[in-house]
mmCIF file of C-alpha atoms in Angstrom:
data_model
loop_
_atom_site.group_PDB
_atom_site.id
_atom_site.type_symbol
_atom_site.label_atom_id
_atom_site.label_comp_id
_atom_site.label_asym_id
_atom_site.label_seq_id
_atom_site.Cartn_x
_atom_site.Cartn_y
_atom_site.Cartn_z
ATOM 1 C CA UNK A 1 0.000 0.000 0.000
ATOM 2 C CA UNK A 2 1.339 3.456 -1.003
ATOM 3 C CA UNK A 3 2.535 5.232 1.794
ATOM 4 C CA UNK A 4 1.082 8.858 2.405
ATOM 5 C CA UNK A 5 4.081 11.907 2.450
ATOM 6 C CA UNK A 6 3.554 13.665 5.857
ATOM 7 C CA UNK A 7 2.944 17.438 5.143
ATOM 8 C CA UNK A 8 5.828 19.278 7.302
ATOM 9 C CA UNK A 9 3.118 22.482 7.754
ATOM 10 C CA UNK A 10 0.594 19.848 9.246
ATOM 11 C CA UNK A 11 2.830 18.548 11.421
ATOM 12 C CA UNK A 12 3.658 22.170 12.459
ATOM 13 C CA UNK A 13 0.176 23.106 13.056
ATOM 14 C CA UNK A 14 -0.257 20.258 15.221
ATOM 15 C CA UNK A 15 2.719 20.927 17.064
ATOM 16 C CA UNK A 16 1.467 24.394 17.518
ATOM 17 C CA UNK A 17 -1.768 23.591 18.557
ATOM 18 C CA UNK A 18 -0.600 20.983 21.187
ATOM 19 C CA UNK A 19 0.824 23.393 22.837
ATOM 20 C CA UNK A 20 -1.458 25.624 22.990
ATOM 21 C CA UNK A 21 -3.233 22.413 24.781
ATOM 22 C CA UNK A 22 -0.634 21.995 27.243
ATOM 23 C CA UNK A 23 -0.139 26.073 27.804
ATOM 24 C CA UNK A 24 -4.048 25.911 28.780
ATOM 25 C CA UNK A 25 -4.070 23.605 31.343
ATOM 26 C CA UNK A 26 -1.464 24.685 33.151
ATOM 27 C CA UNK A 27 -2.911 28.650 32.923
ATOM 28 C CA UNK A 28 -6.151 26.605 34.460
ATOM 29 C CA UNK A 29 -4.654 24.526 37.165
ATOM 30 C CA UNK A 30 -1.258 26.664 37.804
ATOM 31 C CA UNK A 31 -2.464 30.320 37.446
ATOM 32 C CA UNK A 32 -4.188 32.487 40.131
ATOM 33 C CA UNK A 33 -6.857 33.743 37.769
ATOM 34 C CA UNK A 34 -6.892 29.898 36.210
ATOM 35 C CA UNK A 35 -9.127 30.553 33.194
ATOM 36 C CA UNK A 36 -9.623 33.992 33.513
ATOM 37 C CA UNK A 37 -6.214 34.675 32.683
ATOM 38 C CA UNK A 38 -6.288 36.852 29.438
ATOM 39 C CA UNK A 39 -4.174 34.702 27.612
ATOM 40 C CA UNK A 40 -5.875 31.725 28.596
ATOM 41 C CA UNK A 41 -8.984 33.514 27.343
ATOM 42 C CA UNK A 42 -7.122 33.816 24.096
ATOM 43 C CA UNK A 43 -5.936 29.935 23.946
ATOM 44 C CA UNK A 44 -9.765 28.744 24.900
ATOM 45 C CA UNK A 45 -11.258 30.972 22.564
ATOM 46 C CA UNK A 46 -9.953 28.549 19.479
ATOM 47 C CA UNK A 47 -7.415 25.886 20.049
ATOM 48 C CA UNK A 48 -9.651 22.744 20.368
ATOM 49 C CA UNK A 49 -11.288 23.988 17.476
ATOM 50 C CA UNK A 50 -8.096 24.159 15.742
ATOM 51 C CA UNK A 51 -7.497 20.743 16.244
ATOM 52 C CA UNK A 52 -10.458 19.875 15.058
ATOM 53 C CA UNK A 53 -9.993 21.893 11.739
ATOM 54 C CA UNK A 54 -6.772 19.678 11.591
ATOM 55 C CA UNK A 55 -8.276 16.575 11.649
ATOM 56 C CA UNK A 56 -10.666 17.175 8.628
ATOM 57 C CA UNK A 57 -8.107 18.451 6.938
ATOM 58 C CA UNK A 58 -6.060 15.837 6.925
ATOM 59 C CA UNK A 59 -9.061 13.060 6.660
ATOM 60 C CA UNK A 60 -9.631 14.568 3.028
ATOM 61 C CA UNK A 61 -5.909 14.413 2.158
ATOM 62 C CA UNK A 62 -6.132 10.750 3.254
ATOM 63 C CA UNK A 63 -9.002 9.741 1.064
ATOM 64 C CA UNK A 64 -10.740 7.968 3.476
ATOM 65 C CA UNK A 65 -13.888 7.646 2.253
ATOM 66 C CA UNK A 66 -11.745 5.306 -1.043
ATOM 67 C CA UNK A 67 -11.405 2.045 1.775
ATOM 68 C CA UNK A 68 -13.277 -0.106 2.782
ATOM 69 C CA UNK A 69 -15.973 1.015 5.120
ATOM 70 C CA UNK A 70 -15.143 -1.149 7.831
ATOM 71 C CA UNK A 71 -11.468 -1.060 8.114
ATOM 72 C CA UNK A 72 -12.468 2.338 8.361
ATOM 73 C CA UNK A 73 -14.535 1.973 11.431
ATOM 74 C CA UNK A 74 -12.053 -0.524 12.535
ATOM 75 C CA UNK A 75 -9.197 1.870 12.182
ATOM 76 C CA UNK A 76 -10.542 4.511 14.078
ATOM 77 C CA UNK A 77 -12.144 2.427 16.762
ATOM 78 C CA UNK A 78 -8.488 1.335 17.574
ATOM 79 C CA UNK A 79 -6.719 4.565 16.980
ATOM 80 C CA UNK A 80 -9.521 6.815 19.137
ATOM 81 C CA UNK A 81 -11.769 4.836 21.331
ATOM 82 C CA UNK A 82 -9.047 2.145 22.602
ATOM 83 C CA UNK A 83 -6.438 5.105 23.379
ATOM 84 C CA UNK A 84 -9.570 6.907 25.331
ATOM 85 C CA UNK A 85 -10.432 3.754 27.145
ATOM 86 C CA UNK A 86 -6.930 2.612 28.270
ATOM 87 C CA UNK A 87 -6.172 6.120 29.509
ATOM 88 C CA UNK A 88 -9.040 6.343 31.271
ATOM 89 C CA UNK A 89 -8.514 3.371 33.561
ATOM 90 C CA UNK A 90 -5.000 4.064 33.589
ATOM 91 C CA UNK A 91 -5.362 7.410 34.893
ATOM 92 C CA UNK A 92 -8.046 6.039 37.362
ATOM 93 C CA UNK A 93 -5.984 3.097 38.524
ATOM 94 C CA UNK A 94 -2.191 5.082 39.053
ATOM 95 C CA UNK A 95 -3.153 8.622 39.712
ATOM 96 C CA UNK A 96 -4.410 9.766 43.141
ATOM 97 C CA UNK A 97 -6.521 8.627 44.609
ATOM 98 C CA UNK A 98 -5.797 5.259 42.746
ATOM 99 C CA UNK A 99 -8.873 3.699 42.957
ATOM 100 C CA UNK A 100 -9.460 0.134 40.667
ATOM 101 C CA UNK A 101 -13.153 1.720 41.193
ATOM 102 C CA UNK A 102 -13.687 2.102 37.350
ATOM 103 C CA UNK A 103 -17.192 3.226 36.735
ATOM 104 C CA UNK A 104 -19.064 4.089 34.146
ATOM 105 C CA UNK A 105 -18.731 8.072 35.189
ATOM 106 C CA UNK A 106 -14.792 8.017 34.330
ATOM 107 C CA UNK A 107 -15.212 6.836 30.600
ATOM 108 C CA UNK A 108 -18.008 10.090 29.828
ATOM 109 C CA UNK A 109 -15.958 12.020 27.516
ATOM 110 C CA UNK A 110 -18.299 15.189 28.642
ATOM 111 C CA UNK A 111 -17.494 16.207 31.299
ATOM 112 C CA UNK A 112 -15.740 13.720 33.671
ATOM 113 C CA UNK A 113 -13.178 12.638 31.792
ATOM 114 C CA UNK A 114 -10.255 14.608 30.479
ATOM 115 C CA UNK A 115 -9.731 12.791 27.237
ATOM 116 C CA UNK A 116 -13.275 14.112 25.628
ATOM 117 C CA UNK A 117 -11.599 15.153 22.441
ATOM 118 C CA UNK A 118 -11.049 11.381 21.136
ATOM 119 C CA UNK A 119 -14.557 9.758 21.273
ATOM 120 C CA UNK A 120 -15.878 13.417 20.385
ATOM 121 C CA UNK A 121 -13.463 13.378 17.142
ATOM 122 C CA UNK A 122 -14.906 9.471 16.671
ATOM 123 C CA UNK A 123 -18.288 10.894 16.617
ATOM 124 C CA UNK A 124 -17.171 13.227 14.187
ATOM 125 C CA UNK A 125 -15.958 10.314 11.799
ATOM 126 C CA UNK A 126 -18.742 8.595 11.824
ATOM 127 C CA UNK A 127 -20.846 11.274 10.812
ATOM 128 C CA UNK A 128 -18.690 12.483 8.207
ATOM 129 C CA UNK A 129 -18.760 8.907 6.823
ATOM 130 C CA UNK A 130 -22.210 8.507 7.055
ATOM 131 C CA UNK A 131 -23.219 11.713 5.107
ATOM 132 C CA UNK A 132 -20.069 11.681 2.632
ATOM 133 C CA UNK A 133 -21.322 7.698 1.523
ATOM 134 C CA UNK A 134 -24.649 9.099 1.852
ATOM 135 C CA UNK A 135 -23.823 12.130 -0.649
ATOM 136 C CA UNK A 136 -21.376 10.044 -3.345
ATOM 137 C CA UNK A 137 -18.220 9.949 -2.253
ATOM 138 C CA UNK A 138 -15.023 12.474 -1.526
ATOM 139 C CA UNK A 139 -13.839 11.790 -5.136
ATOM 140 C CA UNK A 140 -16.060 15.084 -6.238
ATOM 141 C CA UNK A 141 -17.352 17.484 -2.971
ATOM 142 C CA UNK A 142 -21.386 17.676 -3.439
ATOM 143 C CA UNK A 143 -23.540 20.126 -2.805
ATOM 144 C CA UNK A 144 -25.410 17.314 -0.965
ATOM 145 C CA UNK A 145 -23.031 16.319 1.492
ATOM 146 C CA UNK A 146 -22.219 20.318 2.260
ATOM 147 C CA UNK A 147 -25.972 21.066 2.729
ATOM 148 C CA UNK A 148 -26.072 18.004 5.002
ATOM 149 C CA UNK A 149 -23.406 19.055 7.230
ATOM 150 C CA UNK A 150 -24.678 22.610 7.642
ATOM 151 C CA UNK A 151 -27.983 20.910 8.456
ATOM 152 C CA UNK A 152 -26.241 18.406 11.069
ATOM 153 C CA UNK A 153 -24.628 21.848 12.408
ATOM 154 C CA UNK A 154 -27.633 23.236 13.064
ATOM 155 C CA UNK A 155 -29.420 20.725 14.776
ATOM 156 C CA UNK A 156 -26.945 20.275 17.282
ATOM 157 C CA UNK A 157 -26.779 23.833 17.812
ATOM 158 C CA UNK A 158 -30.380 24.125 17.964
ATOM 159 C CA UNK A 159 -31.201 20.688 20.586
ATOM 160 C CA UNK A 160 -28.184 22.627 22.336
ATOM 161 C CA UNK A 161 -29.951 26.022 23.173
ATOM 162 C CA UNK A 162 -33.594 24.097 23.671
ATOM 163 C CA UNK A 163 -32.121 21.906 26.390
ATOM 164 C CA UNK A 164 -29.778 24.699 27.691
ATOM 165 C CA UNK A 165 -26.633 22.208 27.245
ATOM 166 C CA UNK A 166 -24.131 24.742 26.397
ATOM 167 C CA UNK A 167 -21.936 22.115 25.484
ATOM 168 C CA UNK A 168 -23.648 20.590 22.397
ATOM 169 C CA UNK A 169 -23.678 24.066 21.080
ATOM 170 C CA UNK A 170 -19.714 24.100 21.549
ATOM 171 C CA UNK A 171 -19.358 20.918 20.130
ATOM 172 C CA UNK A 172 -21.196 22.077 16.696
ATOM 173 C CA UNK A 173 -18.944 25.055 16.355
ATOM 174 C CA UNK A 174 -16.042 22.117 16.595
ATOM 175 C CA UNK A 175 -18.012 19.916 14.318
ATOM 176 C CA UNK A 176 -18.050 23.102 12.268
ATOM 177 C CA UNK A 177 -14.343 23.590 12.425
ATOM 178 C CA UNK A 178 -13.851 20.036 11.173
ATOM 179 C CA UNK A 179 -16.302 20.225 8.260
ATOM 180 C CA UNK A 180 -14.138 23.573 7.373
ATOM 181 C CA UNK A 181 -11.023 21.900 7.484
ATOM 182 C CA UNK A 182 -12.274 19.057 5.281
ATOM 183 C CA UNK A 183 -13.547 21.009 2.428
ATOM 184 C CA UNK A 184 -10.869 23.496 2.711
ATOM 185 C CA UNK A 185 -8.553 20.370 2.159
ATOM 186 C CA UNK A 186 -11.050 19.289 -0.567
ATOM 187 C CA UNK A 187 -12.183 22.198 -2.684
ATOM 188 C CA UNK A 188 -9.835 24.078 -4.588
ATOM 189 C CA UNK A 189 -12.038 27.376 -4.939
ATOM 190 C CA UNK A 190 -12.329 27.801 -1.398
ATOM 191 C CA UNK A 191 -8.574 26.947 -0.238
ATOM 192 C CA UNK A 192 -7.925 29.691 -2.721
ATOM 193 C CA UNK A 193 -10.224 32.167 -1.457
ATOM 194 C CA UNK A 194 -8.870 31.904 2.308
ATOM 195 C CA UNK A 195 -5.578 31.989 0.970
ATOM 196 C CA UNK A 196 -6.017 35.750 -0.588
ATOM 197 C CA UNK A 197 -4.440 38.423 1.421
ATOM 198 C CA UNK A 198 -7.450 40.007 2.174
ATOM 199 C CA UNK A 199 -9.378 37.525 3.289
ATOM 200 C CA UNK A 200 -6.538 36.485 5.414
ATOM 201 C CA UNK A 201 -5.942 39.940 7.073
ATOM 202 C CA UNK A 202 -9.711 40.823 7.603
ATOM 203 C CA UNK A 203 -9.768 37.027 9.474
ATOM 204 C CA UNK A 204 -7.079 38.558 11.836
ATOM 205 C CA UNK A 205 -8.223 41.847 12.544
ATOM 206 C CA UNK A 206 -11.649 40.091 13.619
ATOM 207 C CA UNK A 207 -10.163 37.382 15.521
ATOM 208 C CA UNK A 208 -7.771 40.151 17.630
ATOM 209 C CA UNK A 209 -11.200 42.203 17.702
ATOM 210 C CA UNK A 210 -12.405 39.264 19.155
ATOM 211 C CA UNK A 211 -10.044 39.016 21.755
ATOM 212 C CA UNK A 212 -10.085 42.940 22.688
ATOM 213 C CA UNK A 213 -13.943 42.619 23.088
ATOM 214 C CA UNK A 214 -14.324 39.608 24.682
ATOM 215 C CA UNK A 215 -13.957 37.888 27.293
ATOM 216 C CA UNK A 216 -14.967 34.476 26.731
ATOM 217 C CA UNK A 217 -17.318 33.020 29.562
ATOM 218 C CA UNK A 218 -15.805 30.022 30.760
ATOM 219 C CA UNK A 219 -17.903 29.124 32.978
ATOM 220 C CA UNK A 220 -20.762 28.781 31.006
ATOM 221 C CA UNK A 221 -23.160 31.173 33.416
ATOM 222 C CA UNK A 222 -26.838 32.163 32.581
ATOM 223 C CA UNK A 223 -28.493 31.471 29.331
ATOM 224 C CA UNK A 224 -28.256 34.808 27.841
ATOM 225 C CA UNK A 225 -24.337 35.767 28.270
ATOM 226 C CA UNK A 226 -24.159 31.486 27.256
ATOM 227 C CA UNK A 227 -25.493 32.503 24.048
ATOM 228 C CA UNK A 228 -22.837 35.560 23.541
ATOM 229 C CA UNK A 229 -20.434 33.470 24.454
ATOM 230 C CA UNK A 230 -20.745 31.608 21.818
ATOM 231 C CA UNK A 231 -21.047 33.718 19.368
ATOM 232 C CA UNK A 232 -18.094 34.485 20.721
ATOM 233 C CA UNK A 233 -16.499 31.298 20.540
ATOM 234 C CA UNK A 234 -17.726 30.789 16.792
ATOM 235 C CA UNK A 235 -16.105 33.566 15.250
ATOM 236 C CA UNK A 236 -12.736 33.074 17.154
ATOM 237 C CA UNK A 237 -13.140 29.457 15.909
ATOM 238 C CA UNK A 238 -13.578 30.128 12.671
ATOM 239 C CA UNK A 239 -11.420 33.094 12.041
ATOM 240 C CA UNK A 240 -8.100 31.593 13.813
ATOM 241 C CA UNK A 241 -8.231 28.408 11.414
ATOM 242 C CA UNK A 242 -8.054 30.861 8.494
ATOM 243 C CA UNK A 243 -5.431 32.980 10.404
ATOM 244 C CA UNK A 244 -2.902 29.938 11.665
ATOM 245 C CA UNK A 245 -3.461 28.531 8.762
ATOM 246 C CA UNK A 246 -1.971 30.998 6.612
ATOM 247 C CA UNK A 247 0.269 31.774 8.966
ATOM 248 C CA UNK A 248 2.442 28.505 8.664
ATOM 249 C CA UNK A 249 1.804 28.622 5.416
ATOM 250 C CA UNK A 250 3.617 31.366 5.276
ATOM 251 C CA UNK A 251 6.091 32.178 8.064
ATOM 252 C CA UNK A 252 9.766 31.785 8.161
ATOM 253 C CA UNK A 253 10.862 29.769 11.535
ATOM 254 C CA UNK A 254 14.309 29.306 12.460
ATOM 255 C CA UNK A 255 14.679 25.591 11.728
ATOM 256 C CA UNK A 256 15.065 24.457 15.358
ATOM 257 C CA UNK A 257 11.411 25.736 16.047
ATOM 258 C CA UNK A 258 10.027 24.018 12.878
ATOM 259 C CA UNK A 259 11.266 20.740 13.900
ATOM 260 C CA UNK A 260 10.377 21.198 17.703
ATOM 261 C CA UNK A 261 6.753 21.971 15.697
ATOM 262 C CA UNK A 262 7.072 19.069 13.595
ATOM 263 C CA UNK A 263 8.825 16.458 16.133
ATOM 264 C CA UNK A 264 5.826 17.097 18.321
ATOM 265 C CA UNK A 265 2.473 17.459 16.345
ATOM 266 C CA UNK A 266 3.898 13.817 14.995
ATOM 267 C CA UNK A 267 3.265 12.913 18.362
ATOM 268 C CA UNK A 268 0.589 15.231 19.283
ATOM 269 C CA UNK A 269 -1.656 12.302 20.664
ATOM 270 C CA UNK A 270 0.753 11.297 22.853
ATOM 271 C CA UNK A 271 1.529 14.454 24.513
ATOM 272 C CA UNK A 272 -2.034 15.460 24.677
ATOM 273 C CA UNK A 273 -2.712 11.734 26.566
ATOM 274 C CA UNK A 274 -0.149 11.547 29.233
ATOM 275 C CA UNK A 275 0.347 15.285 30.772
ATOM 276 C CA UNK A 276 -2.871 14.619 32.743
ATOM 277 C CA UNK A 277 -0.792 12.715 34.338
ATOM 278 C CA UNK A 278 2.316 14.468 34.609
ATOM 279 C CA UNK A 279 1.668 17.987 35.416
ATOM 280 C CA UNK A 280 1.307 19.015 38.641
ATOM 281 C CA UNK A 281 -2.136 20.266 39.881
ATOM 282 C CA UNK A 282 -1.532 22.334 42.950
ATOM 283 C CA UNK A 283 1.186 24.474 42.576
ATOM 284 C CA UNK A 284 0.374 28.266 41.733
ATOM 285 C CA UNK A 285 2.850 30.262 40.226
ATOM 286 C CA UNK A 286 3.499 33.106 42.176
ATOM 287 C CA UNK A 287 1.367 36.227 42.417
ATOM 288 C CA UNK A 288 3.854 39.196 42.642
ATOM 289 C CA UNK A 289 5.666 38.126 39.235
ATOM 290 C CA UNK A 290 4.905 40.127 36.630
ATOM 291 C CA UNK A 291 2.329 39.308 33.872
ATOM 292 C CA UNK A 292 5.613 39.101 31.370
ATOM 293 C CA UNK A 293 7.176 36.726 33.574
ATOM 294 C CA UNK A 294 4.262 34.433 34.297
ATOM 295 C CA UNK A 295 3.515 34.083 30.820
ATOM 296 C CA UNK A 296 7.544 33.466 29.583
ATOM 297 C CA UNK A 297 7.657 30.734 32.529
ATOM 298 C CA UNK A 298 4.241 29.205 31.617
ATOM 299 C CA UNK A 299 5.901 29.126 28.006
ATOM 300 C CA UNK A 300 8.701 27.329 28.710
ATOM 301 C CA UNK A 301 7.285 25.073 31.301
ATOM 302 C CA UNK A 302 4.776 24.094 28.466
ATOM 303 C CA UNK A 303 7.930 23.612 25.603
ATOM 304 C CA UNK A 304 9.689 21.421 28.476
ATOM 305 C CA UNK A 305 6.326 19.206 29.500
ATOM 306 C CA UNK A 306 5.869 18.618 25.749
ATOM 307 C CA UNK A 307 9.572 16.968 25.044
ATOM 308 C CA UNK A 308 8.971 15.336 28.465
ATOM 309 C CA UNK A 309 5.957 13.727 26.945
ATOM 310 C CA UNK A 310 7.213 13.366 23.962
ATOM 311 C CA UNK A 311 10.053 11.569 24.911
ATOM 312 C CA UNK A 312 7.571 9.097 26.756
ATOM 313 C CA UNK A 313 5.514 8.587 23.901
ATOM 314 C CA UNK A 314 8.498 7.680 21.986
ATOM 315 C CA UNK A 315 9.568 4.898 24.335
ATOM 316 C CA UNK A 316 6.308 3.218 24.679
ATOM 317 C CA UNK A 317 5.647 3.584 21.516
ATOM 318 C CA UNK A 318 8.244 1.271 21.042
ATOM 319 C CA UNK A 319 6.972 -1.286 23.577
ATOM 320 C CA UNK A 320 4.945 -4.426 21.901
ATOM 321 C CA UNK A 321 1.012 -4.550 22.703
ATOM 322 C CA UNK A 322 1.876 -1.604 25.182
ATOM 323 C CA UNK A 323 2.255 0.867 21.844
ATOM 324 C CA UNK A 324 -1.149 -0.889 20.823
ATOM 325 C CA UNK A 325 -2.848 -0.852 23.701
ATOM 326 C CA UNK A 326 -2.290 2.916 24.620
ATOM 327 C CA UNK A 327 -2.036 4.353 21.379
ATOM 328 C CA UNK A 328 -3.551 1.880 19.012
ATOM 329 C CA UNK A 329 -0.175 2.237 17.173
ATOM 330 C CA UNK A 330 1.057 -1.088 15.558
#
């Protein structure tokens, strides 16, 4: 079987949005303001949708939709659900207060457990698969599979503010972001209209608009400021995938920073498993630095946890069955 090329920008974008990942919990768990922190508000605002804009991206470059439909489904249950569910006992079993007590509660990817992103991206899948078999295939990008996906986005959105679950309304905005990145990969006329200067630099000034105008509310709080958040939330989403994305399409990096980028979003699932595990939880950084310093150390401390994890992920991933059973990596 022909083996795909990895795309160095990708891998970049991934690094850079792992990260961001890392940067976020530990302005959550290790900051005095936690996720009021303005820069947290920044990260929040986009980089889980980011991610997800990554991931249909790249299932469009891989042709899925060309093999067979089960080794499809098999593929993903082993590369998504099986690293989800072996975490999630894992972390139950050897992290405080290790408890062999695995209930049904820890495996809820919403919002127990910490690993969400995986089933929620498996969901995603399917649903793409469903409507692209549905609609004829990637091979030429209907009209019928985009209507379907704007009418999937909608529901969600809409069984979201009936019930008051502000989640489901989050999670269509990151459905969103996928279905973006997937016919962004997959339709030349739109790649080339957010790749136009213009449409890049008005995406920027709105996101950093965005920002300045905020802030997002992360706590979800009463219906009302719910549903400005998340306007909120939508155009930060949607902007910042046009904005990164041109951005490493474009930007010169010294080459020790690309291949930090690229070393890393290779390995992006493994550093976004195993910190849960590694980073400490109740140490604050100090409240008299300044905000220049507390963001430089939260930097570094974030570049550092990500080579730690990387460098974990690495050596199990080189374990037999372990590399399987963690990472569904053969």
């Amino acid at each position: 079987m022909k083996q795909l090329k990895r795309l160095d920008y990708i891998d970049e974008m991934k690094g850079f949005a792992i990260l961001l990942v890392t940067m976020g919990h530990i302005y959550y768990r290790n900051t005095m303001e936690g996720t009021e922190h303005p820069i947290a508000q920044m990260i929040y605002s986009f980089h889980m949708s980011f991610f997800f804009f990554l991931s249909g991206y790249m299932l469009a470059k891989t042709h899925a939709s060309n093999k067979v439909l089960t080794s499809f489904l098999l593929k993903k249950l082993q590369t998504l659900i099986l690293p989800w569910f072996s975490f999630s006992v894992f972390v139950k079993i050897f992290t405080p207060p290790y408890s062999c007590d695995v209930n049904f509660d820890s495996l809820l990817f919403y919002p127990v457990n910490g690993y969400w992103f995986l089933p929620l991206l498996f969901i995603f899948m399917m649903l793409w698969l469903i409507l692209n078999q549905y609609s004829g295939g990637i091979n030429l990008v209907r009209r019928k599979e985009l209507v379907l996906n704007i009418l999937i986005i909608g529901i969600m959105a809409i069984i979201g503010g009936a019930l008051h679950l502000y989640h489901m309304i989050i999670y269509s905005i990151y459905y969103a972001a996928f279905i973006f990145g997937y016919f962004l990969s997959n339709t030349k006329w739109l790649e080339s209209v957010c790749r136009k200067k213009s449409v890049y630099g008005v995406a920027a000034l709105i996101l950093v608009l965005a920002w300045k105008l905020g802030p997002i509310d992360t706590c979800g709080g009463i219906m009302r400021r719910s549903m400005l958040n998340l306007v909120y939330n939508a155009v930060c989403s949607m902007t910042a995938c046009i904005v990164f994305y041109n951005l490493f399409l474009n930007i010169q990096m010294p080459h020790f920073a690309k291949r930090y980028l690229q070393e890393t979003g290779k390995y992006s699932l493994a550093i976004y498993l195993i910190p849960v595990i590694i980073l400490p939880v109740d140490y604050i950084l100090p409240g008299n630095w300044t905000f220049s310093s507390i963001n430089i150390a939260i930097l570094v401390i974030s570049i550092l946890v990500n080579v730690a994890c990387y460098c974990i992920g690495r050596v199990l991933m080189e374990i037999p069955y372990l590399n399987f059973i963690l990472f569904g990596k053969r």
